mmCIF file of C-alpha atoms in Angstrom:
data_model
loop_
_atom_site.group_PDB
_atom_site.id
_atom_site.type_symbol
_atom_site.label_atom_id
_atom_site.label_comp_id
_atom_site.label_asym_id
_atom_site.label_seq_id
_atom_site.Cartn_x
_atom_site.Cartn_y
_atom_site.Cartn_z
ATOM 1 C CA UNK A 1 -26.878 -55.382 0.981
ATOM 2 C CA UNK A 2 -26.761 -53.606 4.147
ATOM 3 C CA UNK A 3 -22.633 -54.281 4.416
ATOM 4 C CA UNK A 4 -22.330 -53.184 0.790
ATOM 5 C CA UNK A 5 -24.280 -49.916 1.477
ATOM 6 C CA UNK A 6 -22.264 -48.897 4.758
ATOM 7 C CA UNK A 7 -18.960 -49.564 2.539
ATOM 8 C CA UNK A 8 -20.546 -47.042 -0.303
ATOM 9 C CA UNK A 9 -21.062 -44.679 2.260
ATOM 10 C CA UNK A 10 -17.590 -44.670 3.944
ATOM 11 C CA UNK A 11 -16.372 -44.716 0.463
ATOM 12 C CA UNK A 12 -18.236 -41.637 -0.455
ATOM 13 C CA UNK A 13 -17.294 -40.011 2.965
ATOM 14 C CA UNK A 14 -13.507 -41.122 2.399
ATOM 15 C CA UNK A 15 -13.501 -39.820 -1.072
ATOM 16 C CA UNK A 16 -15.498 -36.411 -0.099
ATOM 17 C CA UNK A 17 -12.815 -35.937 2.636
ATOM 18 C CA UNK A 18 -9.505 -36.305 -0.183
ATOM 19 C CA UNK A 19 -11.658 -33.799 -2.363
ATOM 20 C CA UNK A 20 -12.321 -31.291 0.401
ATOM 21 C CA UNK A 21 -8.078 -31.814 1.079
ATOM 22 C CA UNK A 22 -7.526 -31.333 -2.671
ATOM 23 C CA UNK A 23 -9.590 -28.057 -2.211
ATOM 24 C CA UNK A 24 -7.603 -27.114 0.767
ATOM 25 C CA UNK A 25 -4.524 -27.548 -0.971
ATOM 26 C CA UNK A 26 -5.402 -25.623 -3.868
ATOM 27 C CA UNK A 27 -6.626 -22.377 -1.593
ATOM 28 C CA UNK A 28 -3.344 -22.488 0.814
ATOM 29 C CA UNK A 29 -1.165 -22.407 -2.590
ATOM 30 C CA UNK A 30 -3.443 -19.895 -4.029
ATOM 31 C CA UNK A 31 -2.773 -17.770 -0.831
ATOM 32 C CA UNK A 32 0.698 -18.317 -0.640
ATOM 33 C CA UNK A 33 0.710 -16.976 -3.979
ATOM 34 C CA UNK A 34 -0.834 -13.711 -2.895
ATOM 35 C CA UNK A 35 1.698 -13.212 0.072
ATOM 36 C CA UNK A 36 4.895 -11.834 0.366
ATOM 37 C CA UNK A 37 5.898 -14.363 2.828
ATOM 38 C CA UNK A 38 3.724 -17.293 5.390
ATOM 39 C CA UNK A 39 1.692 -15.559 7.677
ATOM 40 C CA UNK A 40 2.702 -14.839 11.374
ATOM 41 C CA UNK A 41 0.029 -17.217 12.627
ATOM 42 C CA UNK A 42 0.420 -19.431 10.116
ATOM 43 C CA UNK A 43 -1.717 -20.651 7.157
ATOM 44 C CA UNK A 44 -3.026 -23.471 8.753
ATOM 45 C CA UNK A 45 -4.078 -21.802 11.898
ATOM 46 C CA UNK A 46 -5.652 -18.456 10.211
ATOM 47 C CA UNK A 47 -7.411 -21.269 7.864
ATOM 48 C CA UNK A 48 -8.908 -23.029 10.981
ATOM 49 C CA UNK A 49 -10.071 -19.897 12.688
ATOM 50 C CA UNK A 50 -11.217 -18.268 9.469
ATOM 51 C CA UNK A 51 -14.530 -17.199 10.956
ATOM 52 C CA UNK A 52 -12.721 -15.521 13.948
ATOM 53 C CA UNK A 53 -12.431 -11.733 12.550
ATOM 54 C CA UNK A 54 -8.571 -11.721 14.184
ATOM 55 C CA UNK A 55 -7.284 -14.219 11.379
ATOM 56 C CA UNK A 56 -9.756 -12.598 8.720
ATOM 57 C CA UNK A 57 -7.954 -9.095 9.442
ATOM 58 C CA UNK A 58 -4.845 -10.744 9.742
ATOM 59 C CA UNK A 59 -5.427 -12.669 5.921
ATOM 60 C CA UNK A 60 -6.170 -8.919 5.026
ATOM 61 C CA UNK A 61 -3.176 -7.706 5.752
ATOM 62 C CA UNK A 62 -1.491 -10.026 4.086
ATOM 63 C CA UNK A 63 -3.365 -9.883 1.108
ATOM 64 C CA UNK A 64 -3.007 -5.672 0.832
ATOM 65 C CA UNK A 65 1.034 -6.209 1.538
ATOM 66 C CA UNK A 66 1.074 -8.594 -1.593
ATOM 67 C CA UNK A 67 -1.343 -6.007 -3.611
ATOM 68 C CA UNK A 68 0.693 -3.507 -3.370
ATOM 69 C CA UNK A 69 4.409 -4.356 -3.579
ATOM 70 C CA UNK A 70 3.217 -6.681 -6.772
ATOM 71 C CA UNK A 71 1.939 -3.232 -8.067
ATOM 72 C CA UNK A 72 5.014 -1.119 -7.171
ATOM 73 C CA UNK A 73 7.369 -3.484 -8.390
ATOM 74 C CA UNK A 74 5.470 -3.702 -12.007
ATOM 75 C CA UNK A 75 6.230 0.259 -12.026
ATOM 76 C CA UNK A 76 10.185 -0.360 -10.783
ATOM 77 C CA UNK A 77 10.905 -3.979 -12.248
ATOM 78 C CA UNK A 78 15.033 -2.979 -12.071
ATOM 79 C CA UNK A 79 14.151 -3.168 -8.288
ATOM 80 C CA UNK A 80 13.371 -5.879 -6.182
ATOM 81 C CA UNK A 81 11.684 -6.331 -2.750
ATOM 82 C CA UNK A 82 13.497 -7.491 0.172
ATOM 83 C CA UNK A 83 11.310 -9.619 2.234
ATOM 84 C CA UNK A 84 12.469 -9.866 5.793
ATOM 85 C CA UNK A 85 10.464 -11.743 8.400
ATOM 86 C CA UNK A 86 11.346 -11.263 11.833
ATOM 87 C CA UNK A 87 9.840 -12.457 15.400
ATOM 88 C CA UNK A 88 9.007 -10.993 18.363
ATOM 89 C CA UNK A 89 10.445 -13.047 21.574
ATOM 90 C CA UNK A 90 7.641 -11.644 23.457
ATOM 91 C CA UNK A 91 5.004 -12.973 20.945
ATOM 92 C CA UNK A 92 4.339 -12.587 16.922
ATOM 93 C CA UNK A 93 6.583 -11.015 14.597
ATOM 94 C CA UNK A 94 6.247 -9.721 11.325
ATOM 95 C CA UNK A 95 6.881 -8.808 7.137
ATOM 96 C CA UNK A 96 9.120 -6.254 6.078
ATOM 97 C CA UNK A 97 9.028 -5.527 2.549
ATOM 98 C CA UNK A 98 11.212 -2.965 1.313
ATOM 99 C CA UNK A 99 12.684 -1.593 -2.305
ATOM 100 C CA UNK A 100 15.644 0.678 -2.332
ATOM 101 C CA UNK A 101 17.481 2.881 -4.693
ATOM 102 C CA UNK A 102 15.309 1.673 -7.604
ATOM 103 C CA UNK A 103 14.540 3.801 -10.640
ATOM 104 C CA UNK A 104 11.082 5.180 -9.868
ATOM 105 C CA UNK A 105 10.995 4.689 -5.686
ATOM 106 C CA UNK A 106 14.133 5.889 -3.643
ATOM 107 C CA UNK A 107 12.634 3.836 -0.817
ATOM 108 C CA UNK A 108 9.059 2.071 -0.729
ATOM 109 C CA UNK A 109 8.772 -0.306 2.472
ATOM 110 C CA UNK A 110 5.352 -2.149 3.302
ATOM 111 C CA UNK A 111 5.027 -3.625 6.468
ATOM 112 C CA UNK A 112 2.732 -6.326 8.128
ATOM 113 C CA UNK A 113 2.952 -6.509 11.600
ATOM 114 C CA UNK A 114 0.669 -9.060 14.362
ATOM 115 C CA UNK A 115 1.949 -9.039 17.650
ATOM 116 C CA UNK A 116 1.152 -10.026 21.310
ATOM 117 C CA UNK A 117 1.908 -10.527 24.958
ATOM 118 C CA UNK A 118 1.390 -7.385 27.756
ATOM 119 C CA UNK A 119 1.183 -4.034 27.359
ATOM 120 C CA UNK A 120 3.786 -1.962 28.417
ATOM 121 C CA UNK A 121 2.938 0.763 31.108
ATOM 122 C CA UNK A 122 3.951 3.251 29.068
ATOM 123 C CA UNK A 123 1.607 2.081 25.833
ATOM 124 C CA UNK A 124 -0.952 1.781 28.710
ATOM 125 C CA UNK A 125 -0.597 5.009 29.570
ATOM 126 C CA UNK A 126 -0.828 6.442 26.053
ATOM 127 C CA UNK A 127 -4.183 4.700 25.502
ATOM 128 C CA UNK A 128 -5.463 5.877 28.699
ATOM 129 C CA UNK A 129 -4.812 9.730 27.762
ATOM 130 C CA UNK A 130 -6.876 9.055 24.622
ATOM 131 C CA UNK A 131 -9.705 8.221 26.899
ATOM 132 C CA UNK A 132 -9.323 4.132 27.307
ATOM 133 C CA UNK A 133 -10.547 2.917 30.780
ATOM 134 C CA UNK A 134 -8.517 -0.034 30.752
ATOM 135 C CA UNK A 135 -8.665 -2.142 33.804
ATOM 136 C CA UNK A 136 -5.556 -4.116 34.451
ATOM 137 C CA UNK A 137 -5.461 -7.710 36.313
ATOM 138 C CA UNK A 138 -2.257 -7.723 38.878
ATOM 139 C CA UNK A 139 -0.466 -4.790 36.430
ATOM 140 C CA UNK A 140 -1.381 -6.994 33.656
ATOM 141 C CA UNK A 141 -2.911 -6.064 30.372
ATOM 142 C CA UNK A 142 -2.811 -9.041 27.687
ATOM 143 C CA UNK A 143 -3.333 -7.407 24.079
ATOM 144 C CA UNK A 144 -3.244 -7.852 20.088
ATOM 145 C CA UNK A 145 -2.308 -5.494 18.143
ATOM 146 C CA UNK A 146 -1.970 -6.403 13.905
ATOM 147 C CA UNK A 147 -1.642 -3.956 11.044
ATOM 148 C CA UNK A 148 -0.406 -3.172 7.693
ATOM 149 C CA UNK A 149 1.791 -0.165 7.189
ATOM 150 C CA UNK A 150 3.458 1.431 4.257
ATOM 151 C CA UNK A 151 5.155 4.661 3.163
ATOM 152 C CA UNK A 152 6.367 5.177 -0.167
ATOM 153 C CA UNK A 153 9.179 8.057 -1.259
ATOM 154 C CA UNK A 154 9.393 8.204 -5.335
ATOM 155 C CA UNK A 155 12.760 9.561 -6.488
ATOM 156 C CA UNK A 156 10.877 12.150 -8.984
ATOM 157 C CA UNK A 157 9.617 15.115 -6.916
ATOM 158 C CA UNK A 158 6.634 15.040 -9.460
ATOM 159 C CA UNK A 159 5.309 12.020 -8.057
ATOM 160 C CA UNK A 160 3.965 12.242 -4.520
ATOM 161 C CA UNK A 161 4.745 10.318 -1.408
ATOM 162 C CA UNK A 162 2.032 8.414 -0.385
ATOM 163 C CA UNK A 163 1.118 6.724 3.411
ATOM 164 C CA UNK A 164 -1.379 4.012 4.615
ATOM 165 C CA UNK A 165 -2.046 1.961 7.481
ATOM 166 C CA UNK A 166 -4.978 -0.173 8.214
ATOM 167 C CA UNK A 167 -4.636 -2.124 11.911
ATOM 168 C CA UNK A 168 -6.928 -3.949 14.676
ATOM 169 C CA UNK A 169 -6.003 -3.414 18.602
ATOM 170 C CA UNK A 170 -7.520 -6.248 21.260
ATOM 171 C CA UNK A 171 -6.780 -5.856 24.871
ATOM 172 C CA UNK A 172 -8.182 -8.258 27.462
ATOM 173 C CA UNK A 173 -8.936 -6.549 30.860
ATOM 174 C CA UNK A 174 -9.260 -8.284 33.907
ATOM 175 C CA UNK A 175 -12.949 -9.280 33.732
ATOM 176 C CA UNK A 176 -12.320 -11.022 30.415
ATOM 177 C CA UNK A 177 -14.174 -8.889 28.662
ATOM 178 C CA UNK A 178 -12.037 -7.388 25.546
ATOM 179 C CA UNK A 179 -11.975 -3.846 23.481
ATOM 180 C CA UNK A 180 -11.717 -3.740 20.286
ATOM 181 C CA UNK A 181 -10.979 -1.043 17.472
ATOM 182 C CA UNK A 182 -9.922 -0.329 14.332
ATOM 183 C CA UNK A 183 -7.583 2.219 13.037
ATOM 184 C CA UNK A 184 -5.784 3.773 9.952
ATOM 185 C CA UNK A 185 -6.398 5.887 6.693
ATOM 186 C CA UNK A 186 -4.270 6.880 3.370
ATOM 187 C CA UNK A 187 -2.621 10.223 3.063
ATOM 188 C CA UNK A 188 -0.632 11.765 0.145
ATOM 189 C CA UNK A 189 2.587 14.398 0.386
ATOM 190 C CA UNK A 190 3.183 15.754 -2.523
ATOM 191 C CA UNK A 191 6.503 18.177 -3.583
ATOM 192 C CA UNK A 192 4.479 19.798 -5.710
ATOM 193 C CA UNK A 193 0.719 20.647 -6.175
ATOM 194 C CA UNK A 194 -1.058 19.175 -9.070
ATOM 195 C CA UNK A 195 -4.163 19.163 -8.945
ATOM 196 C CA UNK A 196 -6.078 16.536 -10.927
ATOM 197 C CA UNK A 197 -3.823 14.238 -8.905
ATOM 198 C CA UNK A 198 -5.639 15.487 -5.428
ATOM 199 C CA UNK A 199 -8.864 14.963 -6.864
ATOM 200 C CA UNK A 200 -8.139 11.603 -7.811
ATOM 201 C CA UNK A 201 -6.499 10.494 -5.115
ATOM 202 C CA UNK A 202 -9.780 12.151 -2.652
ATOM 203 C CA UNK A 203 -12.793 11.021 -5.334
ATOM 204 C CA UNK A 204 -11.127 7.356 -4.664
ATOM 205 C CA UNK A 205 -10.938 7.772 -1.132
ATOM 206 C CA UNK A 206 -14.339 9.238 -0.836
ATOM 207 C CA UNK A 207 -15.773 6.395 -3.015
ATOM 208 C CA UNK A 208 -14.433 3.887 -0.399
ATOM 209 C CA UNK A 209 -16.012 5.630 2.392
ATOM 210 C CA UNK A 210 -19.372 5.945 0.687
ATOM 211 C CA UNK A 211 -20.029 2.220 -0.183
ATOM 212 C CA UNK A 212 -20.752 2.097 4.061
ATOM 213 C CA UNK A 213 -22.283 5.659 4.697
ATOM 214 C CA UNK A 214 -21.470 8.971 2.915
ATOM 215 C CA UNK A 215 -21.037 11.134 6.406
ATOM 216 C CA UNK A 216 -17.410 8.807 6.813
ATOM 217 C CA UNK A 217 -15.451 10.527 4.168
ATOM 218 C CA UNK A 218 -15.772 14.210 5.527
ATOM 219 C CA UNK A 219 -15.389 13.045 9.251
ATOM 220 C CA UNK A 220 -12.215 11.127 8.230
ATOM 221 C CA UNK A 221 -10.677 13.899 6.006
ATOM 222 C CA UNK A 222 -11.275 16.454 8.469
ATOM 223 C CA UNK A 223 -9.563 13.740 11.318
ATOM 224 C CA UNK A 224 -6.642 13.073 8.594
ATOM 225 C CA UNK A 225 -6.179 17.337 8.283
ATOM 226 C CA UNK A 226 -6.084 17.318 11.824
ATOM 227 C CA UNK A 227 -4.039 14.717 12.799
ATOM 228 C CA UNK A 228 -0.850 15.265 10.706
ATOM 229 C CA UNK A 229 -0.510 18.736 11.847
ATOM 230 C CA UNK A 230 3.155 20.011 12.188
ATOM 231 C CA UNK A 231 2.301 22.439 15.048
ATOM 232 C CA UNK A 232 5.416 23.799 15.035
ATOM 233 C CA UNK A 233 5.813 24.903 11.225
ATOM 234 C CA UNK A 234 1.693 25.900 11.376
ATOM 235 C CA UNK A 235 1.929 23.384 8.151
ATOM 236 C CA UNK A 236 0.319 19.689 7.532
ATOM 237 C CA UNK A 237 2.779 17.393 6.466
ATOM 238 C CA UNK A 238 0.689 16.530 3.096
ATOM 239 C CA UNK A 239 -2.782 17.165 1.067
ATOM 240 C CA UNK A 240 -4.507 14.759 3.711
ATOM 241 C CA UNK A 241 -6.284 11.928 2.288
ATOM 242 C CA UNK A 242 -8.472 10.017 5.607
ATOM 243 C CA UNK A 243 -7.542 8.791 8.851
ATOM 244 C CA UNK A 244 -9.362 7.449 12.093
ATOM 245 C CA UNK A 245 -8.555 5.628 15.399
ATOM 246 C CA UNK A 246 -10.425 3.636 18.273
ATOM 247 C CA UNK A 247 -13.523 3.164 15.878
ATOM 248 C CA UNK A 248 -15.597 0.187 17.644
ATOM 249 C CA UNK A 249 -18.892 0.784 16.080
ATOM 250 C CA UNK A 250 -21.113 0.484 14.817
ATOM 251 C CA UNK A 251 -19.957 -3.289 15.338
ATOM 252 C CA UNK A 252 -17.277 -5.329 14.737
ATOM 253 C CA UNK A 253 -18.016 -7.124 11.392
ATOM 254 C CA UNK A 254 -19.267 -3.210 9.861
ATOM 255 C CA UNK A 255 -16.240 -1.762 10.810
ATOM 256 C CA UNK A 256 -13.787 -4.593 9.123
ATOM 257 C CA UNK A 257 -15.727 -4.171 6.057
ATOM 258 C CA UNK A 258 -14.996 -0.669 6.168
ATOM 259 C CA UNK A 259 -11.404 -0.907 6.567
ATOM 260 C CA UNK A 260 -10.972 -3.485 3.816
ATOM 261 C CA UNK A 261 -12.740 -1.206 1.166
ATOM 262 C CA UNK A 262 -10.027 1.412 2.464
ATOM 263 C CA UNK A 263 -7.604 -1.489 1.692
ATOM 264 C CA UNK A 264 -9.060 -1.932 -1.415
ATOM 265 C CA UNK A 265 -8.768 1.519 -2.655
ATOM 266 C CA UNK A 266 -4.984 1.852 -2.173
ATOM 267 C CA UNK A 267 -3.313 0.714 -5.400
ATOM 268 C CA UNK A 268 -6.171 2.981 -7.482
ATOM 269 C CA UNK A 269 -5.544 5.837 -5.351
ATOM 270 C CA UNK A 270 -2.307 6.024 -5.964
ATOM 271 C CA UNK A 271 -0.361 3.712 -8.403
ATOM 272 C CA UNK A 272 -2.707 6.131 -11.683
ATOM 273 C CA UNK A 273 -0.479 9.370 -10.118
ATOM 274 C CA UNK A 274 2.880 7.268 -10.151
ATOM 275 C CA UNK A 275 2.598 6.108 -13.649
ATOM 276 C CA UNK A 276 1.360 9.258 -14.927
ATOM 277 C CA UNK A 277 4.757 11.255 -13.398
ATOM 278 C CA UNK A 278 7.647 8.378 -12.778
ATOM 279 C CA UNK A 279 8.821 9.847 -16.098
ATOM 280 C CA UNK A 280 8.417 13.791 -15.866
ATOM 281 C CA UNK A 281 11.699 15.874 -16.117
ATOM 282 C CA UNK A 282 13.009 17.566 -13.184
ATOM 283 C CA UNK A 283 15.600 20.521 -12.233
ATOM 284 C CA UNK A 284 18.254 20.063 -9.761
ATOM 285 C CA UNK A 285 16.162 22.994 -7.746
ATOM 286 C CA UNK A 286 12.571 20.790 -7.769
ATOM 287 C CA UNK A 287 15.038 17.873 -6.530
ATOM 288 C CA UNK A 288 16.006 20.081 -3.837
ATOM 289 C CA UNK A 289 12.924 21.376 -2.592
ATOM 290 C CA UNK A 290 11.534 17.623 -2.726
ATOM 291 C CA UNK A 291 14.809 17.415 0.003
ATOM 292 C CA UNK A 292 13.497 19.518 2.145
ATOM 293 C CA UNK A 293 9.897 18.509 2.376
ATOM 294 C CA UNK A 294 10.783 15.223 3.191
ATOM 295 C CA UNK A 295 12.708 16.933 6.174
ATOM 296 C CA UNK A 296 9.235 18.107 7.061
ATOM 297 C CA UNK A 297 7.902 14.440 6.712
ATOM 298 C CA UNK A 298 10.958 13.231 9.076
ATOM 299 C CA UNK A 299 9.735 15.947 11.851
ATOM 300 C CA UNK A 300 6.551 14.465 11.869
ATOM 301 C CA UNK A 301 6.963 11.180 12.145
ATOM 302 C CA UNK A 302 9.536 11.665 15.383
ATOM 303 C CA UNK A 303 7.834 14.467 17.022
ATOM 304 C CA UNK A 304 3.860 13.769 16.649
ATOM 305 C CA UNK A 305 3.147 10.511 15.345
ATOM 306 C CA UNK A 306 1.225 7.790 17.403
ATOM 307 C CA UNK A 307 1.736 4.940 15.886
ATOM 308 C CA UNK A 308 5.486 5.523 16.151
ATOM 309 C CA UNK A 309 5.621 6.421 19.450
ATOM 310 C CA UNK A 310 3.255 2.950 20.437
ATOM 311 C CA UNK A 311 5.943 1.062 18.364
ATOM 312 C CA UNK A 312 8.939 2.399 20.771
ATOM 313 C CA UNK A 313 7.145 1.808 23.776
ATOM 314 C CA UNK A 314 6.151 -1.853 22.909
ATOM 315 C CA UNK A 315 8.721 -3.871 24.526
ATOM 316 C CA UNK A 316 10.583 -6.395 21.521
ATOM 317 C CA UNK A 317 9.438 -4.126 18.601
ATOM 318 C CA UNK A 318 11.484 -4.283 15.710
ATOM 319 C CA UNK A 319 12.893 -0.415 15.296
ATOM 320 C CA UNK A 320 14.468 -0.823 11.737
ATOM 321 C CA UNK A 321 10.515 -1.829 10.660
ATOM 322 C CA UNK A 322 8.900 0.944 12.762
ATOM 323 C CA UNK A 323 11.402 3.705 11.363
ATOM 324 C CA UNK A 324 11.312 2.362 7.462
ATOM 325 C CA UNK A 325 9.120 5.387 7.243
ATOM 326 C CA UNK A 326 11.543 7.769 6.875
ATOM 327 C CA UNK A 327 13.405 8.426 3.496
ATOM 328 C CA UNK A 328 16.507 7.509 2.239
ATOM 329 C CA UNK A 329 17.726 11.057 2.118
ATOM 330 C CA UNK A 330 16.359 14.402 3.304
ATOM 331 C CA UNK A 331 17.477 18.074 4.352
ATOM 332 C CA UNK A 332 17.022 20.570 6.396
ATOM 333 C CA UNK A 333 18.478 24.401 5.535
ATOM 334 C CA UNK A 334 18.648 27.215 7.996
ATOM 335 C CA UNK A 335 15.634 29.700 7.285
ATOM 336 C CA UNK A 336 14.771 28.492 3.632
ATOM 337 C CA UNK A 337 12.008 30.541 2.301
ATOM 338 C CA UNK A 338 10.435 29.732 -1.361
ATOM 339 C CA UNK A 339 9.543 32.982 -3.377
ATOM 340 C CA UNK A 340 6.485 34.337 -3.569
ATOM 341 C CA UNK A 341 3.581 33.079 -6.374
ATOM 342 C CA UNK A 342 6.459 29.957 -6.742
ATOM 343 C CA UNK A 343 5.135 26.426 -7.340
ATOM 344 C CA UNK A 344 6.996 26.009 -4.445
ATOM 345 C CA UNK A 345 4.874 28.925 -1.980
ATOM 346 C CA UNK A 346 1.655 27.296 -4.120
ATOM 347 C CA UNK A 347 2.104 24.202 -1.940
ATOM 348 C CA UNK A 348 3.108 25.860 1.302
ATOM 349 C CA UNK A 349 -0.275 27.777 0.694
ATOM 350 C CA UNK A 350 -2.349 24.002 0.159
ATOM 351 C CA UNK A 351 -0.232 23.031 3.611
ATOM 352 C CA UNK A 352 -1.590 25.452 5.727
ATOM 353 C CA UNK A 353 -5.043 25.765 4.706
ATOM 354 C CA UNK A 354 -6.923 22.619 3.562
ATOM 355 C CA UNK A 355 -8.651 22.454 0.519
ATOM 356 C CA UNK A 356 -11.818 20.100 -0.196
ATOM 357 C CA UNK A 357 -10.856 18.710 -3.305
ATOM 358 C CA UNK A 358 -14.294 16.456 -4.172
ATOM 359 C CA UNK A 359 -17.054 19.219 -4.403
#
């Protein structure tokens, strides 16, 4: 009896264990399903350290790369996504997703990036000017940087272009101890103003923000303004949307919750505006003025953004990913000036003074 019972309870252990496999199984297809490509670290591995909030951020990432080229490509099904994984000698690699020359987006690229190994002194010395006190061990500073990045140009200037980027930074300093922080936001450039659009895109926004405390949305709109600032046009680059950097508080698990309802709100932020203008005529003037915005957007992104001058300074980073930002075309003319009470001046007007579009 006692023989017979042991056996029933291997049995049961055995047979637990192939169902718990089966289960297994079924989730890594599942996820595989919801990815563009395998994950940099590997399905396995992110399953094994699921509790560890590095492969939880990184399953995010992955999961908000799928979301939204499955929901661009519905809206452009002549195009198709090329998926282009790439590694880093240095340590990770990445996902580059990007449609060109379709009928609704000119380009649309939607990157996942984890990556790892030192920090260059130059990225060391950018943190440090933004306040960082990082304390290096012999020159060394190991770090993890992972992140999800995307920038959309439609081919109809009555459909916006729209940016996001949700990341986690880790850097070990020579005690062991590590910093952490979050970073990112969603901002929309539109050719021209149209209001209900705005609202939407800001009540969404603001919706995200308020599920984890209702102060978040004006800090982070206010921070978004701010931050893509063409100083030397006196001009933002779009309507604004939310951004935020080196948030550590108030702990680790609050903040990643935060950044995946940001995630979250992405596709129904945006993809509503898209379908409601992929299809609205257009002159060969509103085509030209949507030319020369997106010369704006280009001066931005080389001259004042951070996140593009960290990817130049980390050593092995992959520049055709870090520069799939910019559009497929773009132009500047010498001393083009709109006329006055245009749609064209109406925007201009938006640019350099902020609205709040939610109250």
């Amino acid at each position: 009896g006692a023989l017979g019972g042991l056996w029933l309870g291997l049995w049961r252990r055995q047979e637990a264990a192939m169902a718990a496999s089966e289960e297994d199984d079924d989730e890594e297809e599942e996820l595989r399903r919801r990815f563009m490509a395998p994950p940099v670290s590997g399905l396995r591995e992110l399953r094994r350290r699921r509790r560890e909030l590095r492969s939880r951020m990184e399953l995010l990432i992955m999961e908000t790369q799928g979301e939204v080229c499955r929901a661009l490509a519905a809206l452009d099904p002549g195009a198709a996504f090329a998926v282009d994984t790439w590694e880093r000698k240095e340590g990770g690699g990445g996902i580059s997703c990007v449609l060109q020359d379709g009928e609704v987006f000119e380009k649309a690229g939607v990157n996942v990036s984890v990556v790892f190994g030192l920090l260059s002194e130059e990225a060391a010395r950018q943190m440090r000017s933004r306040g960082k006190s990082l304390k290096a061990k012999d020159g060394k500073l190991p770090f993890c940087a992972m992140g999800v990045s995307s920038v959309i140009h439609p081919k109809n200037p009555h459909v916006p272009t729209m940016h996001f980027n949700y990341r986690y930074f880790e850097i070990e300093e020579a005690d062991g101890t590590k910093q952490w922080w979050f970073g990112g936001g969603t901002d929309l450039t539109p050719t021209y103003l149209n209001e209900e659009d705005a609202v939407h895109f800001h009540k969404t926004l603001k919706e995200a923000c308020d599920k984890h405390d209702l102060k978040l949305y004006p800090k982070y709109k206010k921070w978004c303004d701010d931050y893509f600032y063409i100083k030397h046009r006196g001009e933002r680059r779009g309507i604004g949307g939310i951004f935020f950097d080196d948030v550590d508080s108030p702990s680790k698990e609050e903040v990643f919750q935060f950044v995946k309802s940001c995630a979250k709100a992405v596709v129904p932020c945006y993809i509503p505006i898209v379908k409601r203008h992929c299809h609205d005529s257009f002159t060969p003037e509103e085509k030209l003025w949507q030319q020369l915005r997106r010369g704006r957007y280009v001066e931005f992104n080389l001259v004042y953004d951070r996140g593009t001058k960290f990817g130049l300074l980390t050593p092995g980073s992959r520049i055709e990913s870090i520069l799939m930002s910019l559009p497929l075309t773009a132009r500047w003319e010498y001393m083009h000036t709109p006329p006055q009470s245009s749609k064209e001046a109406e925007i201009l007007e938006v640019l350099r003074n902020p609205k709040d579009w939610v109250h």
